[in-house]
mmCIF file of C-alpha atoms in Angstrom:
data_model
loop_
_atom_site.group_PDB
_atom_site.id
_atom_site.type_symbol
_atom_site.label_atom_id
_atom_site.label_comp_id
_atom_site.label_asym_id
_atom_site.label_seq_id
_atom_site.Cartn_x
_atom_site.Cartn_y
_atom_site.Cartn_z
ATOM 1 C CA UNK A 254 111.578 113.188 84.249
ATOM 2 C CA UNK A 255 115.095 112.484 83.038
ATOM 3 C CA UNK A 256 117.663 110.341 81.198
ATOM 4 C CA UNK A 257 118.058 108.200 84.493
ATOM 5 C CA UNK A 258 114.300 107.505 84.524
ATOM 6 C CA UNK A 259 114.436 106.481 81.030
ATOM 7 C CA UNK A 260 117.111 104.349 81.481
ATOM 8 C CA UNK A 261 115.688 102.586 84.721
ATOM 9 C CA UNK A 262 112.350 102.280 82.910
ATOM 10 C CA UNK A 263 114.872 100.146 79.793
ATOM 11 C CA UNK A 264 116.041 98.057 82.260
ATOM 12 C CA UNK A 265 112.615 97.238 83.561
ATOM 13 C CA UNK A 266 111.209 96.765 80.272
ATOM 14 C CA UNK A 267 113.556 93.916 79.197
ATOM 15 C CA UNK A 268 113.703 92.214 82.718
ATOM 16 C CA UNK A 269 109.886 92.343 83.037
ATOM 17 C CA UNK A 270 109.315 91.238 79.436
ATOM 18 C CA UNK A 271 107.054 94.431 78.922
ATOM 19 C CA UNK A 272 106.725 96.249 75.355
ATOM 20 C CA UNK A 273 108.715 99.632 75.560
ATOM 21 C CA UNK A 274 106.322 101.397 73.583
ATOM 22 C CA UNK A 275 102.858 99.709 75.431
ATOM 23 C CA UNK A 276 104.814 100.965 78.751
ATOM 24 C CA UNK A 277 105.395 104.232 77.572
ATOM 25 C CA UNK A 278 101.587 104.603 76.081
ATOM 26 C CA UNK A 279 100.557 103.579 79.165
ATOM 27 C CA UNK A 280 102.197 106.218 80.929
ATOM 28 C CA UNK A 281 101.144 109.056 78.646
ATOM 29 C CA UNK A 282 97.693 108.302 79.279
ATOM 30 C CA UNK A 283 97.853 108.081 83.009
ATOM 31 C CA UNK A 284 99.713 111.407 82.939
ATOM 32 C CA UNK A 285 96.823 112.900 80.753
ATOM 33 C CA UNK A 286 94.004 111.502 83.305
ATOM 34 C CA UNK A 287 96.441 112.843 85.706
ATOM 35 C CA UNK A 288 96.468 116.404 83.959
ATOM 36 C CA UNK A 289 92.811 116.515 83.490
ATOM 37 C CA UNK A 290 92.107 115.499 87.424
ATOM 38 C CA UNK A 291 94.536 118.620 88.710
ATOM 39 C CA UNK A 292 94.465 121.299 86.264
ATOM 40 C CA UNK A 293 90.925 121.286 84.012
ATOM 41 C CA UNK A 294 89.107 118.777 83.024
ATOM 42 C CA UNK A 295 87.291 120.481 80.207
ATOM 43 C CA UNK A 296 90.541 120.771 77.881
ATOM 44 C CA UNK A 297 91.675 117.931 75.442
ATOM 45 C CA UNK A 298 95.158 117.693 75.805
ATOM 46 C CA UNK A 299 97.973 114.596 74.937
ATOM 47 C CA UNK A 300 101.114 114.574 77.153
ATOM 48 C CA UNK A 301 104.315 113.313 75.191
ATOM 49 C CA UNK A 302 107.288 111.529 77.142
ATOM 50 C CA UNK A 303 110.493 111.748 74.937
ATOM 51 C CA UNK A 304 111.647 108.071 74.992
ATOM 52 C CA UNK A 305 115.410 109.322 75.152
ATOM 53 C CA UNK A 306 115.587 112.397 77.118
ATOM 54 C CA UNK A 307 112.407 112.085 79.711
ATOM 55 C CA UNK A 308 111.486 115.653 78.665
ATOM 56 C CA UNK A 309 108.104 115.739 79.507
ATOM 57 C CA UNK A 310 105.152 118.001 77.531
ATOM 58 C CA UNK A 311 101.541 118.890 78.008
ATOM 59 C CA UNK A 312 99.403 119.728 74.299
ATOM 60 C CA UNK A 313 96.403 121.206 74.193
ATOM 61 C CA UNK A 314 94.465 119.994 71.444
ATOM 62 C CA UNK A 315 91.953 122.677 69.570
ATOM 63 C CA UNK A 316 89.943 122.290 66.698
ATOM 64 C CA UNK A 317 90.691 125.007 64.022
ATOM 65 C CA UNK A 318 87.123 127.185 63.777
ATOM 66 C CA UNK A 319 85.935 130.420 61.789
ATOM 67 C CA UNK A 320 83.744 131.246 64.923
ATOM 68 C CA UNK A 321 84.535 130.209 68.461
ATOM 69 C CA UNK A 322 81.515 128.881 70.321
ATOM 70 C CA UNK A 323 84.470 126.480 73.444
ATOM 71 C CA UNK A 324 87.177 128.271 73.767
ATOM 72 C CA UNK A 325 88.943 124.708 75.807
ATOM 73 C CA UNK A 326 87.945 122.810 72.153
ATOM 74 C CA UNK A 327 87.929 125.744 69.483
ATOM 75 C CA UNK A 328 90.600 128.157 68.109
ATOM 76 C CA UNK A 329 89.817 130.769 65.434
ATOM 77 C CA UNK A 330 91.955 130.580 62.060
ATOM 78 C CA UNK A 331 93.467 133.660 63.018
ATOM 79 C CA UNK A 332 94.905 133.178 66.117
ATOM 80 C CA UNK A 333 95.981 129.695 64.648
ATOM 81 C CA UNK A 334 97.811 131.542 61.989
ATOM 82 C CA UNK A 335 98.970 133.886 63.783
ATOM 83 C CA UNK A 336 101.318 130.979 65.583
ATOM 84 C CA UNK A 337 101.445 129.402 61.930
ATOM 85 C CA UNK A 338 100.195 130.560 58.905
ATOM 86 C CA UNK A 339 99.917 127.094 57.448
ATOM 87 C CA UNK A 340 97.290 126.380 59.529
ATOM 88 C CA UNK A 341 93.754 126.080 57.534
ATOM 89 C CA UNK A 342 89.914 125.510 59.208
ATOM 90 C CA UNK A 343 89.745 121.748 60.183
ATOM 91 C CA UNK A 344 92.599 120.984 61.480
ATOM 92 C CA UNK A 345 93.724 120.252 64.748
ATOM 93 C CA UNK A 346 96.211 122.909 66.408
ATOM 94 C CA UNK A 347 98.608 121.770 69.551
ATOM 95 C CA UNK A 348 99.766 124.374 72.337
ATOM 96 C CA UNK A 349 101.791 123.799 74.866
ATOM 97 C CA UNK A 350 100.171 123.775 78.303
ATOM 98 C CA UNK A 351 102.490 122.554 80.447
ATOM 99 C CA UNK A 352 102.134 123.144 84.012
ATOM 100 C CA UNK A 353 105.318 124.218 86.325
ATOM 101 C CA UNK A 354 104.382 121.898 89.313
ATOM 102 C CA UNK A 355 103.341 118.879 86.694
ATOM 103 C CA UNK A 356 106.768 117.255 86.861
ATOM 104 C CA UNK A 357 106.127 115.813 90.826
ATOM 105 C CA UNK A 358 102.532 114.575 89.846
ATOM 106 C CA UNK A 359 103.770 112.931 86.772
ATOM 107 C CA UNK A 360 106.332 111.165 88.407
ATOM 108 C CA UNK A 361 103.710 109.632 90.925
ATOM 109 C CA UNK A 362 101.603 108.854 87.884
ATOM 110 C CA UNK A 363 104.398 107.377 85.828
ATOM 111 C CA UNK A 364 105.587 105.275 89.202
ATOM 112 C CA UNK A 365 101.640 103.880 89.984
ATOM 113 C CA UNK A 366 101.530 102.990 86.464
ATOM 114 C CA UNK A 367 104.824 101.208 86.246
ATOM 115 C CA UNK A 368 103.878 98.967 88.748
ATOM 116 C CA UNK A 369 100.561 98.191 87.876
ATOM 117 C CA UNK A 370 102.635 97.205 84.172
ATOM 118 C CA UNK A 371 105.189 95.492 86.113
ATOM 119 C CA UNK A 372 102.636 93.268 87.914
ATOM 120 C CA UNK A 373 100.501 92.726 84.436
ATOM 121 C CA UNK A 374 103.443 91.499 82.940
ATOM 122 C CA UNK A 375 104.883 89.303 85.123
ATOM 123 C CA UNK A 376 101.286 87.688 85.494
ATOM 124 C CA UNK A 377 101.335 87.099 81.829
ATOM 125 C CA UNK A 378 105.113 86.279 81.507
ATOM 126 C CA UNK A 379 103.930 83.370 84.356
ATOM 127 C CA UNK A 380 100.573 82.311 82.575
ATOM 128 C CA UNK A 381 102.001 82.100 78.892
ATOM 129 C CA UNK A 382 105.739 79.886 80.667
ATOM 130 C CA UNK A 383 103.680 77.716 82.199
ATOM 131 C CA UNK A 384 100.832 76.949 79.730
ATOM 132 C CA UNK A 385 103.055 76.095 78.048
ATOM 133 C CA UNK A 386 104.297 73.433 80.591
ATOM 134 C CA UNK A 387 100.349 71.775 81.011
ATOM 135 C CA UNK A 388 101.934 67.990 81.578
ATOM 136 C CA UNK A 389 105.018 68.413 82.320
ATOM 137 C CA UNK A 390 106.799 67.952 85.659
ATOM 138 C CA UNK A 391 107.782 70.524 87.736
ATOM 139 C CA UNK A 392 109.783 70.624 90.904
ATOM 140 C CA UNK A 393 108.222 72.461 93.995
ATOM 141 C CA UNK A 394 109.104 73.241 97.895
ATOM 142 C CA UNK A 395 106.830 73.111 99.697
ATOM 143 C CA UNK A 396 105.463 76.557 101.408
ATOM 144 C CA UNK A 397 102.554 76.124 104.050
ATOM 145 C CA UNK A 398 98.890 74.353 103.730
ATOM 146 C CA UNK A 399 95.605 76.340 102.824
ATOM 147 C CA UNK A 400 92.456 74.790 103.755
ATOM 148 C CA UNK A 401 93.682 71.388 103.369
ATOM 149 C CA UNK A 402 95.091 72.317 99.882
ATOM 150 C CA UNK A 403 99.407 72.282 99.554
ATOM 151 C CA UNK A 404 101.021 75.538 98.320
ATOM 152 C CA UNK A 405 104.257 75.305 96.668
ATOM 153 C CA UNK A 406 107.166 77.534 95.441
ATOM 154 C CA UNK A 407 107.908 76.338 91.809
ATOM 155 C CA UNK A 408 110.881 77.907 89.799
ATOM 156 C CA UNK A 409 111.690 81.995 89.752
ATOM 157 C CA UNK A 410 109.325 81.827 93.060
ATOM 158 C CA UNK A 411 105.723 81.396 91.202
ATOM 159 C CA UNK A 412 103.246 79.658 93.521
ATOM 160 C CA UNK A 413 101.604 76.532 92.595
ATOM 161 C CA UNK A 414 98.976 74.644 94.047
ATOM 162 C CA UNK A 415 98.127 70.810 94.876
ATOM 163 C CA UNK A 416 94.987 70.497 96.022
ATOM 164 C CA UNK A 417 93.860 68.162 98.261
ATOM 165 C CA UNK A 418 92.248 65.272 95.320
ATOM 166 C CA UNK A 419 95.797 65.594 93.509
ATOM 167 C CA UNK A 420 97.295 64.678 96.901
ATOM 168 C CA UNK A 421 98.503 60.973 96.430
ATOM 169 C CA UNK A 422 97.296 58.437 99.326
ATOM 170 C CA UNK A 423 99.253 58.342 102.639
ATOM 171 C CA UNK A 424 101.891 60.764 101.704
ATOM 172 C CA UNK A 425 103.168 64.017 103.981
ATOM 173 C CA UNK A 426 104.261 66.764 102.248
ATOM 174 C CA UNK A 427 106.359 68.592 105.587
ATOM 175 C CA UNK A 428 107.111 72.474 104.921
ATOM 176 C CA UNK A 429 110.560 72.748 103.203
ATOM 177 C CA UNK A 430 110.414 69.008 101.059
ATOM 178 C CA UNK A 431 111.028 69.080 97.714
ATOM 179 C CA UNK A 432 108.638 67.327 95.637
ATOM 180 C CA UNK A 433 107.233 67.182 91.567
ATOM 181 C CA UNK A 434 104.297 67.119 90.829
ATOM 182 C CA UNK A 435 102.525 66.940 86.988
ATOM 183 C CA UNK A 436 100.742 69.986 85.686
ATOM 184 C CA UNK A 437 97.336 69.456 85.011
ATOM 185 C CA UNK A 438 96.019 72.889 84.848
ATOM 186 C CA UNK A 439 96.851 76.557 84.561
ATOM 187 C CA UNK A 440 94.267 79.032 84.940
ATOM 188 C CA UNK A 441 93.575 82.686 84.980
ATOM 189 C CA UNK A 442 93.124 84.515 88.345
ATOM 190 C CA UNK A 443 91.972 87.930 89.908
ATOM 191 C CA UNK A 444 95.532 87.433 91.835
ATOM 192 C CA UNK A 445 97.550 86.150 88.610
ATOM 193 C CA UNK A 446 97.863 82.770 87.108
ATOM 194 C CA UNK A 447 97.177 79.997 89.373
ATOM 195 C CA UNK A 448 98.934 76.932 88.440
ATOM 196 C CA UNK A 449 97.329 73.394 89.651
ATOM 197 C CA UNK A 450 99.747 70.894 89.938
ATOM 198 C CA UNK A 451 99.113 66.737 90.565
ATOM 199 C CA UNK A 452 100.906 63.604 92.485
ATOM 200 C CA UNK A 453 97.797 60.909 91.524
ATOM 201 C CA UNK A 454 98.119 61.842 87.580
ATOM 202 C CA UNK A 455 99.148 59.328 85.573
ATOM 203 C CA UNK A 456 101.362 61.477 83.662
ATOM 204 C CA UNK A 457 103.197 62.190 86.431
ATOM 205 C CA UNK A 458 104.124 58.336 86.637
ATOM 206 C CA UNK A 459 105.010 58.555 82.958
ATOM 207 C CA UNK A 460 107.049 61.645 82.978
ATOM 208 C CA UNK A 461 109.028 60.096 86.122
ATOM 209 C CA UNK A 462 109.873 57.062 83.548
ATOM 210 C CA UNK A 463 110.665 59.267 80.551
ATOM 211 C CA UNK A 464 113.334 60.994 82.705
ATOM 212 C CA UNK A 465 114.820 57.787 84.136
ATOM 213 C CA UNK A 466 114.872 55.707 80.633
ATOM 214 C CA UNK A 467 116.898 56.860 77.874
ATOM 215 C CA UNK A 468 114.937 54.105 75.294
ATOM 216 C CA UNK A 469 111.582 55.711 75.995
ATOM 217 C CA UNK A 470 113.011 59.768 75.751
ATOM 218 C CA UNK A 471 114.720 57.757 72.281
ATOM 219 C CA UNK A 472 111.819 55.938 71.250
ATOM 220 C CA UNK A 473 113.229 52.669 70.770
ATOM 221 C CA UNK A 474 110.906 52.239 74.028
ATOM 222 C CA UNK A 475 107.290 52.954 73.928
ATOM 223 C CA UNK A 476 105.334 53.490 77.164
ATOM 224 C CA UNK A 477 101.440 52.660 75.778
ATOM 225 C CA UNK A 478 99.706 52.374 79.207
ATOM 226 C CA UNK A 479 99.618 53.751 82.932
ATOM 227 C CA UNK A 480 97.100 52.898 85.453
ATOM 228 C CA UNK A 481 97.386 54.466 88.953
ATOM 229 C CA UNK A 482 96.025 53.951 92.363
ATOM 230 C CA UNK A 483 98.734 56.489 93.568
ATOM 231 C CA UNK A 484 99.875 56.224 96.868
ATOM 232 C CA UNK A 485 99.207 52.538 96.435
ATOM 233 C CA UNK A 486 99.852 50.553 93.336
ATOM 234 C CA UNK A 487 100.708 51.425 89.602
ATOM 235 C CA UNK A 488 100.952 49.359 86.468
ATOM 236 C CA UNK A 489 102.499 50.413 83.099
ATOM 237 C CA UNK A 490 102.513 48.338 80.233
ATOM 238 C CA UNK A 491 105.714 48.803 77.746
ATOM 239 C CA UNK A 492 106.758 48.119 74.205
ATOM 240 C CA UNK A 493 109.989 47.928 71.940
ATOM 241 C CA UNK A 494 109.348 48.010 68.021
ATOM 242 C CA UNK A 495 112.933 46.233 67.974
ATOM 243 C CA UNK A 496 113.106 42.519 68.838
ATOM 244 C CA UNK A 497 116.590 42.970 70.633
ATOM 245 C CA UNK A 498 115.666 45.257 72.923
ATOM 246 C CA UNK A 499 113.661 44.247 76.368
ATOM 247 C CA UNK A 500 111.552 46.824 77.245
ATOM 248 C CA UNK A 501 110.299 45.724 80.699
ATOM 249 C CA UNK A 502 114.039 45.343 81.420
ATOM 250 C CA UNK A 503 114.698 48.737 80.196
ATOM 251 C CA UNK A 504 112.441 50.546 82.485
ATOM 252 C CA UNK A 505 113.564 47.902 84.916
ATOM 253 C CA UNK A 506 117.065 49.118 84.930
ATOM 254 C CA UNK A 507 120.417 47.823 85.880
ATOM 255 C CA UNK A 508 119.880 45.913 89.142
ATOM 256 C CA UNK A 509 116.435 47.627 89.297
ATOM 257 C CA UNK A 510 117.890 51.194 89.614
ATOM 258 C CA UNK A 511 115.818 53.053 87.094
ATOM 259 C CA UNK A 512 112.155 51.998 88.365
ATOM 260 C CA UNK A 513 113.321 52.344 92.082
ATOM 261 C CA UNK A 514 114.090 55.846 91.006
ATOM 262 C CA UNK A 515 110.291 56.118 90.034
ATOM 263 C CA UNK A 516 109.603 54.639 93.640
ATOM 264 C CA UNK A 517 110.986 56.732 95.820
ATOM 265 C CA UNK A 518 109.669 59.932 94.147
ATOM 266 C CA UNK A 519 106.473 58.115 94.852
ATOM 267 C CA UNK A 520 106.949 57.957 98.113
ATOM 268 C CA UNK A 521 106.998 53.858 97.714
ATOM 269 C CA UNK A 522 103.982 53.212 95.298
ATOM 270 C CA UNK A 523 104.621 50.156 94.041
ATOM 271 C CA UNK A 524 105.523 49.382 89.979
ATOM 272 C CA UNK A 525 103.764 46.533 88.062
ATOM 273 C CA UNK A 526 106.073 46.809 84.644
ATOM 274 C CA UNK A 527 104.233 44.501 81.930
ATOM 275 C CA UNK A 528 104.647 44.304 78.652
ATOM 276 C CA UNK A 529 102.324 45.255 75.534
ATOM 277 C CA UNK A 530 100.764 43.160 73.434
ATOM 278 C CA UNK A 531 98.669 43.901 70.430
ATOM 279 C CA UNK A 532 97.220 40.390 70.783
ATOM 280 C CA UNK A 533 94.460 41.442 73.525
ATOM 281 C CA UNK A 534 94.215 38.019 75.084
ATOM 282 C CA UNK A 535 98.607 38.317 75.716
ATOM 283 C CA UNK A 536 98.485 41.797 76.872
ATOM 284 C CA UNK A 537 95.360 40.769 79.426
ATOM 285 C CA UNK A 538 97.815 37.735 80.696
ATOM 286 C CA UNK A 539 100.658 40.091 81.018
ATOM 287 C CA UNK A 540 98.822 43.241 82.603
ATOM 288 C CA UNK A 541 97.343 40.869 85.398
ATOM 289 C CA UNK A 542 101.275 39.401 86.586
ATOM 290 C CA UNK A 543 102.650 39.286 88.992
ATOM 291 C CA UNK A 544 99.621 36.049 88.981
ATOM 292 C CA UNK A 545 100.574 33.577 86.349
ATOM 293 C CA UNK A 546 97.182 32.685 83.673
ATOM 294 C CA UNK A 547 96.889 29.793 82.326
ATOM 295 C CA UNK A 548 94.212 30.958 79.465
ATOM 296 C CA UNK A 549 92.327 34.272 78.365
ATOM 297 C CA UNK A 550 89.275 34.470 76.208
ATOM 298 C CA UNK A 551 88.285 37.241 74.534
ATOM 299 C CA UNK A 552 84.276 37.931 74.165
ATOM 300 C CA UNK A 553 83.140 38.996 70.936
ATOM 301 C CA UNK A 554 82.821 42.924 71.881
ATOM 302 C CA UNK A 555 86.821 42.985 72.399
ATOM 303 C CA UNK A 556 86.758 44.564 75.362
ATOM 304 C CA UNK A 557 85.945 41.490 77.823
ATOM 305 C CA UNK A 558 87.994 38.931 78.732
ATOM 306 C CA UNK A 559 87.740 35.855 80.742
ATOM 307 C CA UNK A 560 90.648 34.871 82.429
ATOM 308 C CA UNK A 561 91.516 31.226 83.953
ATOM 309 C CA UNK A 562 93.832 30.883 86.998
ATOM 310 C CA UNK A 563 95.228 27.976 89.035
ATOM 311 C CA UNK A 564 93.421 28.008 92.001
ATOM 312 C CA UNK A 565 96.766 29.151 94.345
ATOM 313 C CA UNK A 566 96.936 31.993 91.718
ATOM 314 C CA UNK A 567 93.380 33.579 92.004
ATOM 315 C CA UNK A 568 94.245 35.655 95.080
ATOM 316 C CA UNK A 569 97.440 37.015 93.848
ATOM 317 C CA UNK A 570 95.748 37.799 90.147
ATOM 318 C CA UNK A 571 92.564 39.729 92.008
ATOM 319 C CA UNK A 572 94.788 41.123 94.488
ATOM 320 C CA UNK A 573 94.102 42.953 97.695
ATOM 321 C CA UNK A 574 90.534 44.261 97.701
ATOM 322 C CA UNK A 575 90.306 43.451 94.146
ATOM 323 C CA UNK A 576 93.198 45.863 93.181
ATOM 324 C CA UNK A 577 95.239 44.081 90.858
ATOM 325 C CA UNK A 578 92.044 43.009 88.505
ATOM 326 C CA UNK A 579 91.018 46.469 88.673
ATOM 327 C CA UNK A 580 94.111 48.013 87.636
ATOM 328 C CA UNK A 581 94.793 45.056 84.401
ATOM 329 C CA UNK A 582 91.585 45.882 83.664
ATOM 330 C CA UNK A 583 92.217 50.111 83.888
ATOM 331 C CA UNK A 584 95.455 49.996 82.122
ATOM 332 C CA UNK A 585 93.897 47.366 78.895
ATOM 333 C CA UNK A 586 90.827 48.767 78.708
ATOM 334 C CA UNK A 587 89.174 45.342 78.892
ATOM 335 C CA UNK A 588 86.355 44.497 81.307
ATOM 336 C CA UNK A 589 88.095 41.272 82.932
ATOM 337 C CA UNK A 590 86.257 38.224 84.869
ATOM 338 C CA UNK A 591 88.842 35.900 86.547
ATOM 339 C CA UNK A 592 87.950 32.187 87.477
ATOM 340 C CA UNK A 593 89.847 29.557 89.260
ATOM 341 C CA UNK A 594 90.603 25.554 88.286
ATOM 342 C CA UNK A 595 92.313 22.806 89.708
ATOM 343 C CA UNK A 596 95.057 21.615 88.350
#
């Protein structure tokens, strides 16, 4: 061991986000199992690293005894004083043992447990960054496909994985796209962290709209509802505290440019954009548009509604195999029976 070890060892410790003295522990203890396996198991020893120089020493550690019954545990008084006369019964009394050939087996030792550290660390260094990031968006490439299940590189080269139910409806994910994806989960692993990442969450949807408008990131924009069918269809349902400010138009965008933003990362799913209502019988009409209702009533539970339609508007407000009812009625939380009239 040496000054350049040392040094090297530094530089790994603050690139690897390891704690100098755990590191160094670690490697004193190896280097004693190390010591033990080689030269005599029997003996109680410590092995001390000097953090600045690398020097490198092997203690036998002896109990201080009137009569010696293990000579590898117990030392007599007098032989104890003899080194030091300070020395009483009781205490513990440290010899040098150091071996000539223990410098090559340390440094094997030190090495195996370096990178055994290394590889701790940068599991937990990956686990604690991206708890930390459980739904949030993150941008991945996409590497190869494992038993029907998408494996992407994320950021610093950390794996993630979409499985095959996060995997939105008709979409291709070809080796070497780019796409986010929301984190829904990040768990602990025999191989490291595994970090589970979503298209068909509806926080992906509203994380996509939080990056395109500046009124919701503000808050002078409130987004208080998705409801996804990804791959397919979405709804969101939008508010403004402030009269003067529109907020359908504001996820909208100038000549439509923020929500087809949202669109395209979706692969085209299209974007119902309603808007809130804390009258329920309002935010039912709204949340079933593009179809135009004529009148909503509310059943006494508060959570159904019975909604009348022209007849030329009942197809558009149940939409293709039901899917626009079912997604008004996902995104107010209202059970929602729709019925026709001629006017």
């Amino acid at each position: 061991m040496n000054t350049e070890f040392i040094e090297a060892l530094r530089q790994l410790i603050s690139e690897k986000h390891i704690s100098e003295e755990v590191l160094f522990a670690a490697i004193e203890q190896a280097m004693v199992s190390a010591y033990k396996r080689n030269f005599g198991s029997g003996q109680s020893v410590r092995v001390e690293l000097n953090r600045n120089t690398g020097a490198l020493g092997v203690f036998a550690q002896k109990t201080i005894v009137e009569e010696v019954r293990d000579p590898k545990q117990e030392i007599s008084l007098e032989e104890a004083q003899s080194h030091n006369p300070l020395y009483q019964l009781g205490e513990s009394f440290s010899q040098e043992v150091t071996p000539k050939d223990f410098g090559r087996i340390a440094a094997q030792t030190a090495k195996q447990v370096v990178t055994q550290r290394i590889r701790e660390a940068e599991r937990g260094y990956v686990y604690e960054t991206y708890s930390e990031r459980e739904g949030d968006i993150v941008t991945g490439m996409v590497l190869r496909t494992e038993q029907r299940n998408v494996m992407l590189e994320l950021e610093n080269q950390i794996e993630g994985v979409l499985p095959l139910g996060e995997q939105a409806f008709g979409e291709y994910y070809n080796i070497g796209s780019k796409i986010k994806a929301y984190v829904t989960e990040v768990k602990k692993a025999p191989k490291g962290p595994q970090i589970v990442v979503s298209r068909t969450h509806p926080g992906l949807l509203r994380r996509l709209f939080e990056v395109e408008v500046p009124e919701l990131y503000d808050g002078t924009v409130e987004l208080k509802s998705v409801a996804r069918e990804a791959g397919q269809r979405s709804k969101i349902a939008v508010y403004s505290p402030l009269d003067e400010v529109d907020p359908v138009g504001a996820c909208v965008g100038p000549k439509g440019g923020r929500v087809q933003a949202v669109v395209n990362e979706l692969a085209g799913e299209k974007i119902d954009i309603v808007r809130w209502s804390a009258d329920t019988a309002e935010y039912v009409a709204n949340a079933l548009s593009p179809a135009k209702v004529l009148a909503v009533t509310m059943g006494e539970d508060g959570k159904s509604a019975r909604v009348i339609v022209e007849s030329d508007q009942l197809s558009l407000a149940i939409g293709k195999g039901g899917q626009n009812a079912r997604l008004a009625a996902k995104l107010t939380g209202c059970k929602i029976d729709i019925i026709s009239v001629e006017v």
